[in-house]
GROMACS .gro file of C-alpha atoms in nm:
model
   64
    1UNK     CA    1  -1.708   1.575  -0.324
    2UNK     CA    2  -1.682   1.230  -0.146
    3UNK     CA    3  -1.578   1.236   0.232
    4UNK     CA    4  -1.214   0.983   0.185
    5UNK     CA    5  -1.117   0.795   0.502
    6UNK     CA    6  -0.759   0.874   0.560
    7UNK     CA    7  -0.519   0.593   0.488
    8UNK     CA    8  -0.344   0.374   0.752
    9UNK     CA    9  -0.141   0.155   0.669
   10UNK     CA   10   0.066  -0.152   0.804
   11UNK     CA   11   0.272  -0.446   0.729
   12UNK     CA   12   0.193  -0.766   0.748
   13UNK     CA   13   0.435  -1.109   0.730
   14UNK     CA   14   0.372  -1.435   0.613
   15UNK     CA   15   0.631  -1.667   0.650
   16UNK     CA   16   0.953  -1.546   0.482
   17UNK     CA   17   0.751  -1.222   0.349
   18UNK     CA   18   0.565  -0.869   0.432
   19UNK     CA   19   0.335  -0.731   0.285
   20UNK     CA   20   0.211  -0.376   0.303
   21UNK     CA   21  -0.132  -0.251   0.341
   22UNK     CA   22  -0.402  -0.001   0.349
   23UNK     CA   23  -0.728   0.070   0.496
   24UNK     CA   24  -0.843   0.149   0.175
   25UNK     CA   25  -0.777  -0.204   0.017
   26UNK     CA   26  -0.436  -0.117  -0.117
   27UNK     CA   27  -0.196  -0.379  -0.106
   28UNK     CA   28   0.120  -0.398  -0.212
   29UNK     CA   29   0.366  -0.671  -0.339
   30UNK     CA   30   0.502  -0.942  -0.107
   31UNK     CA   31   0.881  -0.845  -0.034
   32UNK     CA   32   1.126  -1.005   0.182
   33UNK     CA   33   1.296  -0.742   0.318
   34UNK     CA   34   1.088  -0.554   0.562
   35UNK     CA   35   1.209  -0.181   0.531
   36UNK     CA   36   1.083  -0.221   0.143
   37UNK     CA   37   0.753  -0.308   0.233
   38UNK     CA   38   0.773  -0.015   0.432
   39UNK     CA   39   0.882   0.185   0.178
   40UNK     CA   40   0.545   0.083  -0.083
   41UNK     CA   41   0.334   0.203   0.202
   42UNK     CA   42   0.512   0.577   0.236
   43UNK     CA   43   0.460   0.555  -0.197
   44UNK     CA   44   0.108   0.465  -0.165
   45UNK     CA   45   0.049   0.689   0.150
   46UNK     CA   46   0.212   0.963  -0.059
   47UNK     CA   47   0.042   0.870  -0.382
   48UNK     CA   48  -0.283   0.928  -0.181
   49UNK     CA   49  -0.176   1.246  -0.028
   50UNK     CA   50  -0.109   1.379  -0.417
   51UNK     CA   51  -0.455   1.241  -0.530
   52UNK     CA   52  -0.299   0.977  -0.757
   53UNK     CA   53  -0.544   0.713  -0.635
   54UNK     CA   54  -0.464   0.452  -0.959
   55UNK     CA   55  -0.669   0.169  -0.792
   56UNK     CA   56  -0.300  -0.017  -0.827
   57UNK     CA   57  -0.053  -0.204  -0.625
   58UNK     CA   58   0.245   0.035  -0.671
   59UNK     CA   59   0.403  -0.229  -0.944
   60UNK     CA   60   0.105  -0.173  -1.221
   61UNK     CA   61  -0.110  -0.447  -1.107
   62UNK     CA   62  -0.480  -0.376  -1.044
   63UNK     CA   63  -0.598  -0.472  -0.651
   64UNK     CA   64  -0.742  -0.739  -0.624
   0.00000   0.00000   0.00000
């Protein structure tokens, strides 16, 4: 099996908006509130934890 670097992740903002993301290349939706962005990162850091790695954003879209 594959050696996975663990996931770190961190917000990000950009003007009126954060954005969560992941070492891995996850990133999630562009929120305004801060404690939601927050929130997609403990999903996704979760998600990984449970091996549900869907190669998507937490909304259904595909990473880009």
């Amino acid at each position: 099996m594959p050696h996975r670097a663990p996931h770190a992740t961190s917000t990000t903002e950009r003007g009126a908006f954060c954005t969560a993301r992941c070492s891995c290349g996850w990133r999630g939706p562009a929120r305004r509130a801060r404690s939601q962005a927050r929130t997609d990162a403990e999903r996704h850091l979760a998600d990984a934890e449970a091996g549900s790695d869907t190669g998507e954003d937490g909304t259904g879209r595909p990473l880009e």
